[in-house]
Each structure stands twice: as C-alpha cells, then as structure tokens.
Coordinates of N, CA and C in Angstrom, one line a residue:
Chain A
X1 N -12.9 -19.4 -124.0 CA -14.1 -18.6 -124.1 C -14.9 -18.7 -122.8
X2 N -15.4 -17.4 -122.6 CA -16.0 -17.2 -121.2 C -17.4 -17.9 -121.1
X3 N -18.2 -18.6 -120.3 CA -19.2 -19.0 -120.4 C -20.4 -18.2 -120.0
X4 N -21.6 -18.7 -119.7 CA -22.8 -17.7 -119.7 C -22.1 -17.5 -118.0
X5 N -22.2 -15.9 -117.6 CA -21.8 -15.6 -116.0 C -23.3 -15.1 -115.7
X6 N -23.7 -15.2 -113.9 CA -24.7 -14.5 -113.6 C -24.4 -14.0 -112.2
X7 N -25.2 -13.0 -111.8 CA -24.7 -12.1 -110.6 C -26.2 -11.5 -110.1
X8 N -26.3 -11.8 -108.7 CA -25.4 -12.8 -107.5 C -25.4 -14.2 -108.2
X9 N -24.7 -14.9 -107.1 CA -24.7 -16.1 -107.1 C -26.1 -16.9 -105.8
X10 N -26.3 -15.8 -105.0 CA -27.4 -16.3 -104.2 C -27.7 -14.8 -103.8
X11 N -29.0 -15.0 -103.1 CA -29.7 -13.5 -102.8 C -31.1 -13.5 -102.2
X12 N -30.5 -13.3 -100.4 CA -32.1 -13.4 -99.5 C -32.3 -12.1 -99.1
X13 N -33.7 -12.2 -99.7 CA -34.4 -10.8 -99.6 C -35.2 -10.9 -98.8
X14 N -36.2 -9.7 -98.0 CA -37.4 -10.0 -97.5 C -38.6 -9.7 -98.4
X15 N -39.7 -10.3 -97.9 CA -40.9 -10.5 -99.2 C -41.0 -8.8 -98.8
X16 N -41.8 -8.2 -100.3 CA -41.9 -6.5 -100.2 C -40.4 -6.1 -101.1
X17 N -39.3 -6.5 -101.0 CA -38.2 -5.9 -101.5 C -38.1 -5.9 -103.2
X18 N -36.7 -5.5 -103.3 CA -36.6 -5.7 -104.8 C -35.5 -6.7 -105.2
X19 N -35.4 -7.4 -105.9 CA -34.1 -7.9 -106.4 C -34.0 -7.7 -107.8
X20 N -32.7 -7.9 -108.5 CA -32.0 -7.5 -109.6 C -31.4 -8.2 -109.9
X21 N -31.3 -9.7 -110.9 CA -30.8 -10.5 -111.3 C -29.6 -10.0 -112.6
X22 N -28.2 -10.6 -112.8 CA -27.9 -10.2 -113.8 C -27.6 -11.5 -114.6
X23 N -27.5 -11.5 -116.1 CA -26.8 -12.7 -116.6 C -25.8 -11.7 -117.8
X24 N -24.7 -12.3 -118.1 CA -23.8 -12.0 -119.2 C -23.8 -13.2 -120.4
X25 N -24.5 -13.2 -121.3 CA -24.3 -14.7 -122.0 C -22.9 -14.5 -122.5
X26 N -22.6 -15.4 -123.4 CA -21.5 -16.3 -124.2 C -21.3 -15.0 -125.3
X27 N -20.2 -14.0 -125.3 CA -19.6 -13.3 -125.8 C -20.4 -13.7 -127.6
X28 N -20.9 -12.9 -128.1 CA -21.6 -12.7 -129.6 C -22.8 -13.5 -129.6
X29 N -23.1 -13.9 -129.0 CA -24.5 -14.7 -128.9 C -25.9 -13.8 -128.7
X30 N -26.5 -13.6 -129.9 CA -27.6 -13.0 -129.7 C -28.9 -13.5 -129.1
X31 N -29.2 -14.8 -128.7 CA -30.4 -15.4 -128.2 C -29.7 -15.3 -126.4
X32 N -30.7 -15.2 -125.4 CA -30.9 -14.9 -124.2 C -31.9 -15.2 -123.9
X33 N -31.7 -16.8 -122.5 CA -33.2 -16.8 -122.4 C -33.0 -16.6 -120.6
X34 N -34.1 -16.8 -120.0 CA -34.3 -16.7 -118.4 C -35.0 -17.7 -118.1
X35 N -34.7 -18.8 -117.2 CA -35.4 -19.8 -116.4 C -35.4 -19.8 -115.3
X36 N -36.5 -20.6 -115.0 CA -36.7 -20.5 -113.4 C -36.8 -21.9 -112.9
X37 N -36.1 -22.1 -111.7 CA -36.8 -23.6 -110.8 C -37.4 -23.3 -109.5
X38 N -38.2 -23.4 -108.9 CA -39.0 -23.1 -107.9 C -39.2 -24.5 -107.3
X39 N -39.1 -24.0 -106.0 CA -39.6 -25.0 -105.3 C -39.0 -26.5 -105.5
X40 N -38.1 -26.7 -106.2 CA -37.8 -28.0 -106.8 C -38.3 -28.5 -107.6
X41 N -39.3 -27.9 -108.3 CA -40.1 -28.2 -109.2 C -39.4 -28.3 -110.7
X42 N -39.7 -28.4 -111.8 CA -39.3 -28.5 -113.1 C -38.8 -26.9 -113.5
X43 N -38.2 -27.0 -114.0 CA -37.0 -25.4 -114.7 C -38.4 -25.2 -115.7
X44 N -38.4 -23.6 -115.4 CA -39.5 -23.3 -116.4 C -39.4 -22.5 -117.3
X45 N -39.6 -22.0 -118.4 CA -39.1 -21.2 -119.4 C -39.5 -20.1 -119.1
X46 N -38.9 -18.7 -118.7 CA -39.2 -17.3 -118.9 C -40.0 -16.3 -120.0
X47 N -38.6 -16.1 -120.4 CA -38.5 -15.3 -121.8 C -37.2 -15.7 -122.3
X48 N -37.7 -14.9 -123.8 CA -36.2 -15.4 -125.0 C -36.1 -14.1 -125.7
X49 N -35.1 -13.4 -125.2 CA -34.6 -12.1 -126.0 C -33.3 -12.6 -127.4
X50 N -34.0 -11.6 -128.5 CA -33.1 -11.7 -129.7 C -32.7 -10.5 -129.4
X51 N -31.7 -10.7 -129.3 CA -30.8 -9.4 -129.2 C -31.7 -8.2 -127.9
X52 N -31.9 -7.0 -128.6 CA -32.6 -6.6 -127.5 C -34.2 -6.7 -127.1
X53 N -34.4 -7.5 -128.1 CA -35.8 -7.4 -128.2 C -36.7 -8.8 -127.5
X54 N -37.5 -8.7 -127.6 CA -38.0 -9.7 -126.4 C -38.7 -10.6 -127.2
X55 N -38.3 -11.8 -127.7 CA -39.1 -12.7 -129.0 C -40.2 -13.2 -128.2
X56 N -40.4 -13.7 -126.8 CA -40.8 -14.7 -126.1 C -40.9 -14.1 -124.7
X57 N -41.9 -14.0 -124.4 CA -41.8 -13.6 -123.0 C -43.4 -14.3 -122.0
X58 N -44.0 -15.4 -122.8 CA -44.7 -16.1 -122.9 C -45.1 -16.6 -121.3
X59 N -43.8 -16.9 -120.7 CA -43.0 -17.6 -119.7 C -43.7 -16.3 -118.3
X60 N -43.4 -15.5 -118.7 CA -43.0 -14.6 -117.1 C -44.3 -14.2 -116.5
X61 N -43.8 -15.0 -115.2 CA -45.6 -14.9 -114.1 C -46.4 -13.8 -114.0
X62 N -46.2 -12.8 -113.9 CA -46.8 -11.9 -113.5 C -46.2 -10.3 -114.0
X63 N -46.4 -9.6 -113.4 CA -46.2 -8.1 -114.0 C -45.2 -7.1 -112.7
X64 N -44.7 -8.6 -112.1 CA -43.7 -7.9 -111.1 C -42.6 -8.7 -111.3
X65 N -42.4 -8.9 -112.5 CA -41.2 -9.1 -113.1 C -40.9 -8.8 -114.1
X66 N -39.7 -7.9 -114.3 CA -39.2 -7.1 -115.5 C -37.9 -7.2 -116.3
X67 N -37.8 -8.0 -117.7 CA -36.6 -8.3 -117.7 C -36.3 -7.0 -118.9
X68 N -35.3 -6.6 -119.0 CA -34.2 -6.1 -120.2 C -33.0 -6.3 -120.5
X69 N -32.9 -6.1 -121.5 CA -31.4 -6.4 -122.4 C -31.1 -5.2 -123.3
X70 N -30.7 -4.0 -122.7 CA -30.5 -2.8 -123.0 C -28.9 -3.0 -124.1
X71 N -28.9 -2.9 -125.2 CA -27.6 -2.6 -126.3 C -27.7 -4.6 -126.7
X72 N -28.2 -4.9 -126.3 CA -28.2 -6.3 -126.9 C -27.0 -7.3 -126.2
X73 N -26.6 -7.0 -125.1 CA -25.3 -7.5 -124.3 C -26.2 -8.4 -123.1
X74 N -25.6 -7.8 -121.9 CA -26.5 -8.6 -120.7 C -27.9 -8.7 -120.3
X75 N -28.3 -8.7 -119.5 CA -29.6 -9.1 -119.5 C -29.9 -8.7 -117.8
X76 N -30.8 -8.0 -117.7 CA -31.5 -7.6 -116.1 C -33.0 -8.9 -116.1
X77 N -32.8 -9.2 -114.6 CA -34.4 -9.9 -114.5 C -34.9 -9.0 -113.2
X78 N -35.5 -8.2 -113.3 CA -36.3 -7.6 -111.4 C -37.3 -8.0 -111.4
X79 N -37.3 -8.6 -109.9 CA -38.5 -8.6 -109.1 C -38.9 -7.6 -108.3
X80 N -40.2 -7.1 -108.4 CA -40.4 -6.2 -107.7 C -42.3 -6.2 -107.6
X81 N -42.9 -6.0 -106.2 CA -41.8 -6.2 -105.1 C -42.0 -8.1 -104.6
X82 N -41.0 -8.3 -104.3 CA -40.6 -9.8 -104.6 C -41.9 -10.4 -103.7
X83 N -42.4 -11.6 -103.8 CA -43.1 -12.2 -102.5 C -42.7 -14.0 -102.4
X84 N -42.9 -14.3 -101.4 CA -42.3 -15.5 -100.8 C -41.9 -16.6 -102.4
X85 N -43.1 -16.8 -102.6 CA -43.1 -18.3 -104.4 C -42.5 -17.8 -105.2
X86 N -41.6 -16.5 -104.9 CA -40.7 -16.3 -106.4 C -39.1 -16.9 -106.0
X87 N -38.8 -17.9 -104.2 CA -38.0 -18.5 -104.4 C -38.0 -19.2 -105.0
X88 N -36.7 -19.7 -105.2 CA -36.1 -20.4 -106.1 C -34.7 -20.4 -107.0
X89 N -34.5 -21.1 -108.3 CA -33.3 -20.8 -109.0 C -33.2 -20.1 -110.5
X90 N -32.6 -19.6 -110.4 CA -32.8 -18.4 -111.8 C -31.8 -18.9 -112.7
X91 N -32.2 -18.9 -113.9 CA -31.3 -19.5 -114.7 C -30.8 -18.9 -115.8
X92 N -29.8 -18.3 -116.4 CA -30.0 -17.6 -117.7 C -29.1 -18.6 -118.5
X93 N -29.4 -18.5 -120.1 CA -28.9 -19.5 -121.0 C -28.8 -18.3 -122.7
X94 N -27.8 -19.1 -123.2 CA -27.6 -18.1 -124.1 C -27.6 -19.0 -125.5
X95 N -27.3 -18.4 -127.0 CA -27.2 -19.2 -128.1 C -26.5 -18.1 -129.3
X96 N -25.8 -19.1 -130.3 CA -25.4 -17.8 -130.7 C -26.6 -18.0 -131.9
X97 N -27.2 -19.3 -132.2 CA -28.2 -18.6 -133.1 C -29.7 -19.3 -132.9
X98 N -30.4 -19.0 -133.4 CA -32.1 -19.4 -132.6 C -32.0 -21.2 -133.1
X99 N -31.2 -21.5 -133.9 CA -31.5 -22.9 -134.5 C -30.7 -23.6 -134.3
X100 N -29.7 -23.0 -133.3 CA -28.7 -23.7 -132.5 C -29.5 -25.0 -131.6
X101 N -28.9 -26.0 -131.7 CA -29.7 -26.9 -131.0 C -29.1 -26.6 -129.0
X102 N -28.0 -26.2 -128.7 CA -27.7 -26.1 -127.6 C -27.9 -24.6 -127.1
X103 N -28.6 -24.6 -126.1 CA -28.5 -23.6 -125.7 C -27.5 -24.0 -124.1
X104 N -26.6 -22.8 -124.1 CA -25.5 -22.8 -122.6 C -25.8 -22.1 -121.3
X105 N -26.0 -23.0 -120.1 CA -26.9 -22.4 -119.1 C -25.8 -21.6 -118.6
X106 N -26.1 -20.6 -117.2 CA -24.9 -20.1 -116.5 C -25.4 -21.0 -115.1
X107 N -24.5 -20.7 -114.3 CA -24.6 -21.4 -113.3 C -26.3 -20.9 -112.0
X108 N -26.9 -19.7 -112.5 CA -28.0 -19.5 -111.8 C -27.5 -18.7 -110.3
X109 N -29.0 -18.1 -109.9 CA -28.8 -17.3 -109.0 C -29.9 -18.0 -108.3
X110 N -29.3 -18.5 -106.8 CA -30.4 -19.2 -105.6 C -31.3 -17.8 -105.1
X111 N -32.5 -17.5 -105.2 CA -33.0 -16.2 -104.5 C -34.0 -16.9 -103.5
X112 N -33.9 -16.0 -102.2 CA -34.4 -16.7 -101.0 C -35.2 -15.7 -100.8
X113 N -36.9 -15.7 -100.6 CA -37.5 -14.7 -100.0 C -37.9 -14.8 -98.7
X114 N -38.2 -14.2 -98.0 CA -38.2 -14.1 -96.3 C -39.4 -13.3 -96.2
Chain B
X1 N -50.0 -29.5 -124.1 CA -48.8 -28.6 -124.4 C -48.2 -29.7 -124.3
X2 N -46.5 -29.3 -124.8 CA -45.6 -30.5 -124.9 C -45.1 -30.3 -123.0
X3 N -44.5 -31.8 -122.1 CA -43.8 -31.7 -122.0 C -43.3 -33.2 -121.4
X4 N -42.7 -32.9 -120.1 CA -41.5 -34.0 -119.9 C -41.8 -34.7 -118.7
X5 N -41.7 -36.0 -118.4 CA -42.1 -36.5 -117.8 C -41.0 -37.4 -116.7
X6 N -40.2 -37.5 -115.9 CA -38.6 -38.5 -115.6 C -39.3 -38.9 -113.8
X7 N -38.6 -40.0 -113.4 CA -39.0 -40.6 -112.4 C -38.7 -39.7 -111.5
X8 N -39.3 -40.5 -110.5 CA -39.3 -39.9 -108.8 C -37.7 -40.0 -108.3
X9 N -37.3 -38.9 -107.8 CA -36.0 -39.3 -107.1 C -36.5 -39.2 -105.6
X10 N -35.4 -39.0 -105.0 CA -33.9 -39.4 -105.2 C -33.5 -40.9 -105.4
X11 N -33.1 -40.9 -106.3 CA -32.0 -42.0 -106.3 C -30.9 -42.4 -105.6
X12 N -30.5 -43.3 -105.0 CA -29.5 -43.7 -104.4 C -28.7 -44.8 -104.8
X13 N -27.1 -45.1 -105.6 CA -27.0 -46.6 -105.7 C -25.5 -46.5 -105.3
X14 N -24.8 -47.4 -105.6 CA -23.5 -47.8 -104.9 C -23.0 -47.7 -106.5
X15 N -21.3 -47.0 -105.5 CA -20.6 -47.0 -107.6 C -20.3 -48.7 -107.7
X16 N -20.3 -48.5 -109.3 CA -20.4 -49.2 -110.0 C -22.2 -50.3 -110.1
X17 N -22.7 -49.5 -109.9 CA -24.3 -49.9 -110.5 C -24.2 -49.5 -111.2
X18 N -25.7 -50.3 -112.2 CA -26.2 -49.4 -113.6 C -27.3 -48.7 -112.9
X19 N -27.3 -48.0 -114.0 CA -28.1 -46.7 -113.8 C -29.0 -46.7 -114.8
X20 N -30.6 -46.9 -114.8 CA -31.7 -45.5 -115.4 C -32.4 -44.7 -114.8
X21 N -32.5 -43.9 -115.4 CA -33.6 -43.0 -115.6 C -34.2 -43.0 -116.1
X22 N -35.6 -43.0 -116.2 CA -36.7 -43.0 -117.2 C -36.8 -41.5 -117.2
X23 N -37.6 -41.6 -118.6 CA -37.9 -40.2 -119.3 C -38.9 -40.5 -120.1
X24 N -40.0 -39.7 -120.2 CA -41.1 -40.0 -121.3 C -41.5 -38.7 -121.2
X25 N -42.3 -38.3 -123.0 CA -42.4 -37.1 -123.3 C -43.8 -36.4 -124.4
X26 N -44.3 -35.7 -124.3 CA -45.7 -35.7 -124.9 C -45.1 -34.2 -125.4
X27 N -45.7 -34.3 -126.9 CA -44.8 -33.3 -127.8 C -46.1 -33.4 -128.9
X28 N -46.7 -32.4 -129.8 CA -47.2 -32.4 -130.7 C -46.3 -32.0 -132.0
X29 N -45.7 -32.6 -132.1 CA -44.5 -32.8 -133.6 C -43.2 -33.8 -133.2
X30 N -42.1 -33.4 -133.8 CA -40.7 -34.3 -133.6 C -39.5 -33.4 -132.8
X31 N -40.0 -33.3 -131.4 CA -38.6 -32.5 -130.9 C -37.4 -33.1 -131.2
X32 N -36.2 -32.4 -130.2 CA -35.5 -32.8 -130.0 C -35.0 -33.4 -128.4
X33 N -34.3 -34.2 -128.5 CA -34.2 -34.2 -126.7 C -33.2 -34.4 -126.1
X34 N -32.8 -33.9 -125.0 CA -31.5 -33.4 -124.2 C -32.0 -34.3 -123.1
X35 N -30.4 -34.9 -122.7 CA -30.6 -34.8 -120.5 C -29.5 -33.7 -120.5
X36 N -29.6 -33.0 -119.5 CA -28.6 -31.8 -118.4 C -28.5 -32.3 -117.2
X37 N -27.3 -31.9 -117.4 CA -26.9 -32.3 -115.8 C -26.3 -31.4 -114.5
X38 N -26.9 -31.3 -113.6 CA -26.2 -30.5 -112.5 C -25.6 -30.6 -111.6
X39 N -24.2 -30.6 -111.3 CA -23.4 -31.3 -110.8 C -23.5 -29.6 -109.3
X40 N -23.5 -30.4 -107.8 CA -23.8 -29.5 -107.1 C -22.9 -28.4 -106.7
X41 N -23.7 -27.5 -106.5 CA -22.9 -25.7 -106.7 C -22.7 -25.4 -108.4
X42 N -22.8 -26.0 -109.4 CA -22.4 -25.9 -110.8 C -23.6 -25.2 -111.2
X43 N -23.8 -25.1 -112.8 CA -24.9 -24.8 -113.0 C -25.4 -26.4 -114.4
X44 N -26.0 -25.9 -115.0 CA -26.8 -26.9 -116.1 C -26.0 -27.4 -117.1
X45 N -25.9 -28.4 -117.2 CA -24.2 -28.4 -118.5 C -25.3 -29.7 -119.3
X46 N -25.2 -29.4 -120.8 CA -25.6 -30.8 -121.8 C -24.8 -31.9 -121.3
X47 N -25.6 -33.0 -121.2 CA -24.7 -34.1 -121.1 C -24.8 -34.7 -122.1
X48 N -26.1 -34.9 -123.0 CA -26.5 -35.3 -124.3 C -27.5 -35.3 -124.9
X49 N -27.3 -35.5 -126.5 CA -28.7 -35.4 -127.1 C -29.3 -35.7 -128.0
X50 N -30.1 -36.0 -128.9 CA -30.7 -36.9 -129.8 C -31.4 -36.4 -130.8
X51 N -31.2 -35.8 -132.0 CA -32.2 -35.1 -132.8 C -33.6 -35.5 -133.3
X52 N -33.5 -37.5 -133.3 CA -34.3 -37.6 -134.5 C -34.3 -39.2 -134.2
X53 N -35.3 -39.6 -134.4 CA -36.2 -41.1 -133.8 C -35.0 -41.9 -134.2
X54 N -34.4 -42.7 -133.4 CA -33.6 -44.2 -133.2 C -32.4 -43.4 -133.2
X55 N -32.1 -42.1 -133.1 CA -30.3 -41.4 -132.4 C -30.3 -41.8 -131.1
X56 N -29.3 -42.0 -131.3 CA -28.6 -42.5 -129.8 C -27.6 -41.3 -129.5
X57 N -27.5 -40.6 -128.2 CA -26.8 -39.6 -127.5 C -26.1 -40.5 -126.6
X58 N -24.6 -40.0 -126.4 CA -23.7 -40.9 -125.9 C -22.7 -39.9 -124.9
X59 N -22.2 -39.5 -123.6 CA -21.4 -39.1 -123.5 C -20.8 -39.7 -122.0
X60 N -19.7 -39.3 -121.5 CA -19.1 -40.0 -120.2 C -19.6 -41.6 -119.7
X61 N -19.5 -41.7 -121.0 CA -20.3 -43.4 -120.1 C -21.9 -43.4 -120.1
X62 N -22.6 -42.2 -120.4 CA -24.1 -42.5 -120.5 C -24.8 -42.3 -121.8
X63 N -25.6 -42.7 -121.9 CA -26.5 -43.4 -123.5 C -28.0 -42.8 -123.1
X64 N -28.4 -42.5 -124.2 CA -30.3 -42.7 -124.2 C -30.6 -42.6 -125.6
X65 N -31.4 -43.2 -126.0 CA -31.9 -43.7 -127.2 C -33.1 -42.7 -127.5
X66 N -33.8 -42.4 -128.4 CA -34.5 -41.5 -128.8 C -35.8 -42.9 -129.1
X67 N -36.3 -43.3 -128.6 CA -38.1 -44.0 -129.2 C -38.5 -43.2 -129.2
X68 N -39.2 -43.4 -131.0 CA -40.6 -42.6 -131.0 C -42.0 -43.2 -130.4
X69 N -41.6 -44.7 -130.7 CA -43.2 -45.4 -130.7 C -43.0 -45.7 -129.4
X70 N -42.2 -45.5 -128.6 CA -42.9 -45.4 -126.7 C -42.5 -44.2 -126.1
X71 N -42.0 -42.9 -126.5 CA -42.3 -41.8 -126.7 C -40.9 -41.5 -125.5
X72 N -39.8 -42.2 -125.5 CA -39.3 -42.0 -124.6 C -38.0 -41.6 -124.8
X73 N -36.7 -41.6 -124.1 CA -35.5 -41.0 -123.9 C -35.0 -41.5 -122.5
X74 N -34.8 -42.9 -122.3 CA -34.3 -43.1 -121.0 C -32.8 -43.1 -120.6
X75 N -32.1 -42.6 -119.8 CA -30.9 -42.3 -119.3 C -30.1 -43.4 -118.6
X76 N -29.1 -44.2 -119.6 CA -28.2 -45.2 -119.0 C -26.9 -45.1 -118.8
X77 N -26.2 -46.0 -117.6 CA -25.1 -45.9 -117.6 C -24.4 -46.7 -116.9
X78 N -23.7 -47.7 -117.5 CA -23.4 -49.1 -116.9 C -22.5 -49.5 -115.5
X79 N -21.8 -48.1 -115.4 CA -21.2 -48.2 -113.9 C -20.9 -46.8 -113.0
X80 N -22.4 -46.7 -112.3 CA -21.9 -45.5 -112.1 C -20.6 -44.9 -111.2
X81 N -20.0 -43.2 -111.1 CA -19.2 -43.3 -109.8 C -19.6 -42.3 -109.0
X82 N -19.1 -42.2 -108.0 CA -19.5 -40.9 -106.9 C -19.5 -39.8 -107.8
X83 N -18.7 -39.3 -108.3 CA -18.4 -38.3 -109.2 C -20.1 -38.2 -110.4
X84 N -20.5 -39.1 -110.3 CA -22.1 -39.0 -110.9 C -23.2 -38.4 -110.4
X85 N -23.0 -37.9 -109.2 CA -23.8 -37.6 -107.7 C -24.1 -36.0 -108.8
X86 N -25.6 -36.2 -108.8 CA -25.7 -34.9 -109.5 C -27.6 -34.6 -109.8
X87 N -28.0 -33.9 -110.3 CA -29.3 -33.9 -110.9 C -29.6 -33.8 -111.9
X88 N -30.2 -34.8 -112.2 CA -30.4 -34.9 -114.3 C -31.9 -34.8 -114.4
X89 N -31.6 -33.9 -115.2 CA -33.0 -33.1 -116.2 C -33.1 -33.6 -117.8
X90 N -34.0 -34.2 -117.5 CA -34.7 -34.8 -119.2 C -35.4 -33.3 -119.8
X91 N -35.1 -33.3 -121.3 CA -35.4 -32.1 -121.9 C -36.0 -31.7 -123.4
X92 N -37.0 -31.2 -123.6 CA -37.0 -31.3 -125.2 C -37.1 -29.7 -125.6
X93 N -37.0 -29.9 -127.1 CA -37.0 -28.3 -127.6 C -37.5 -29.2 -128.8
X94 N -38.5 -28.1 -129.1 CA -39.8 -28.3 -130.5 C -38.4 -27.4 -131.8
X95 N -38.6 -28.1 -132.2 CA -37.8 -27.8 -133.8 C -38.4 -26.8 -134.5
X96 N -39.4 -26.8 -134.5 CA -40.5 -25.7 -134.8 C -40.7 -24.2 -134.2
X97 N -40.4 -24.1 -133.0 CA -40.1 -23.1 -132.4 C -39.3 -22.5 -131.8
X98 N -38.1 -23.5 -132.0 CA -36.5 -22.8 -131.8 C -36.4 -21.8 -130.4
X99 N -37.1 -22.0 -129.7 CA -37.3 -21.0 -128.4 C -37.1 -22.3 -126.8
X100 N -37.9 -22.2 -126.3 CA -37.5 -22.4 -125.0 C -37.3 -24.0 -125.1
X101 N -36.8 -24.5 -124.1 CA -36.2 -25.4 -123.9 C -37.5 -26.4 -122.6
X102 N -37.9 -27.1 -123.0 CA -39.3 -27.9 -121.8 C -38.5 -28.9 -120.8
X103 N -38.6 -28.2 -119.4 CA -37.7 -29.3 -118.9 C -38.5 -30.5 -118.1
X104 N -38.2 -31.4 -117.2 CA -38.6 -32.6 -116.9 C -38.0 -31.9 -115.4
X105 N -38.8 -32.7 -114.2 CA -38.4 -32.0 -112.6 C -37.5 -32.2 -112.1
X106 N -36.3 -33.1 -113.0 CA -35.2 -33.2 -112.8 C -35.3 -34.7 -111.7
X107 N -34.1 -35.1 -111.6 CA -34.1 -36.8 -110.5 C -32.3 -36.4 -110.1
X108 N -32.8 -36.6 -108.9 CA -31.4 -36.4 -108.1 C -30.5 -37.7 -107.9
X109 N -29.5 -37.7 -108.2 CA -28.8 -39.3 -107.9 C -27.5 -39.0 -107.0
X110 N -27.6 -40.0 -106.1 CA -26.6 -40.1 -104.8 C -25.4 -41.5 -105.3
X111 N -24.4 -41.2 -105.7 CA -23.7 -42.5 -105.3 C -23.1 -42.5 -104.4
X112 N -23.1 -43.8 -103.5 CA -22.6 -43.8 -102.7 C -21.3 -45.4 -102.5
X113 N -19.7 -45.0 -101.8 CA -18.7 -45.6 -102.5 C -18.8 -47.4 -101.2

C-alpha cells in the first residue's frame, strides 16, 4: 500500500510568488490534514478535510493560504502571494477514519522563501 | 489550550547510552499520546503510543509510560545506535475532538559511534 505522497519535495520561491503544494493521502482515506513546521518551531495543525469538505480549518494563518480537495482525492495547499515566515515544512497526513487513532504523515515539502 | 511541552535539544550521546526525553503535557481532558519520529530526508513515522493513564507504548527498543498524576510521557531507550540519529516529536490528540494532532518542538538526537 502506497503511503501519504507529496509534491514537490522542496520549493524556493521568491517572496511575492505563488506556490502549490500537493499531498495524495493513503488510497480510501477520507480524513486529510495539512501541517506546518516553521522555523524549527513545533508542527502546527492547519486544516482537516473530510472528504471534500473542510471540517477544520481552525489552523490556517491567514487568507493567503488556500487549501482544496476537489472529488475528495488529493489535496492542493497555495500560498499566495508567499512572504518570507511562510518558510518552512509542510506536512500532509491522512486517516481512513476520524477516530482512527493514527494519523500517517507524508514525507513534507521544505518551501524556501527568498 | 492543550499542548506539549519536550526538552531542549540537541542531544548528543554515544551508541549504546540510555536515552530520555522528557515530555510533559497540559490537556483539558484525557488525550492520547504519541512520540514521531523523523529520521533525516524521511518524513514523520509513529514510533509509539499510549491511549490511557499507566499504558506503556513500546517499539524498537523505546518505551514511554503514559502518567497522569505528573502529566507526562517521557521517551526511553536503553542503548541507543547511530541508526537513532533522528528528531522526536512528543504528541497528543484530544479524544474528544478526533482532529488535529498537538505537536511538542520536537528534540533532535545525534548518536555518535
């Protein structure tokens, strides 16, 4: 079984740009969430999509970041337009049910702003 | 708010040391609690976890005990090896709200042979 994938694997942009994060969770798993590590700081909780809908979105800093999960499959995170403190490590994690006690990370996307 | 509390890294010890990590955690109910581990270039993988006051979580050689009454989850392991060289994230999730996952700032550990 395929595990959670995400795409890029790293990605330096200049501040002003856009970036486009992708994650694929764990094949039938309807829970999808988005973290973040910044700065070296503690992993922070984004949002939690059920399927395509956005249960949780509690997490996400500001309003220049947009996530979707269009048909209930993968998952888009954009920043737009990016600025320097949104480096960091992006995390996406998947579940196949909300009362699953594990949730399975993917390996993250390093984004570098300039 | 709930969260997670683990020591200052980096860590540095020679294989075959023991190893902790402390972990302490402020929760308004009975989470549950995870360490993750990130082994470098990898991503976040469970290394173990504890549902419920006096469980013990056990895997590759490392342990942590679940206290309620000192509110903790500390991370052991009696000999470590280079192959341990990694960053561990102390972690809870409220049972209650089956959503995000509260992490700890993670502690980096170096063995060195």
């Amino acid at each position: 079984e395929a595990g959670v994938t995400q795409f890029p694997s790293h990605s330096v942009i200049e501040k002003g740009q856009t970036v486009t994060l992708r994650c694929d969770p764990i094949s039938g798993h309807d829970n999808l969430y988005w973290y973040r590590r910044v700065m070296g700081k503690e992993i922070k909780f984004l949002l939690h999509f059920v399927k395509e809908s956005k249960q949780d979105e509690s997490g996400m800093p500001n309003n220049r970041f947009l996530a979707e999960r269009t048909g209930g499959t993968y998952s888009t995170l954009k920043v737009q337009p990016a600025e320097l403190e949104d480096s960091g490590v992006y995390f996406c994690a998947s579940s196949q049910d909300v009362r699953q006690e594990t949730q399975y990370f993917g390996p993250g996307t390093r984004l570098l702003v300039l | 708010g709930n969260s997670v509390t683990q020591m200052e890294g980096p860590v540095t010890l020679s294989e075959e040391a023991f190893l902790t990590i402390n972990c302490t955690y402020t929760a308004t109910g009975y989470p549950s609690l995870f360490w993750y581990v990130q082994y470098p270039g990898e991503g976040l993988q469970l290394l173990l976890k504890a549902t419920k006051a006096d469980d013990k979580g056990s895997n590759k050689g490392f342990e942590a005990t679940y206290r309620k009454e000192t509110t903790s989850f500390h991370l052991e392991k009696g000999s470590v090896q280079v192959s341990d060289s990694a960053v561990y994230f102390c972690a809870l999730r409220m049972k209650t709200s089956y959503d995000k996952v509260i992490f700890g700032p993670g502690t980096s550990l170096s063995v060195i042979p």
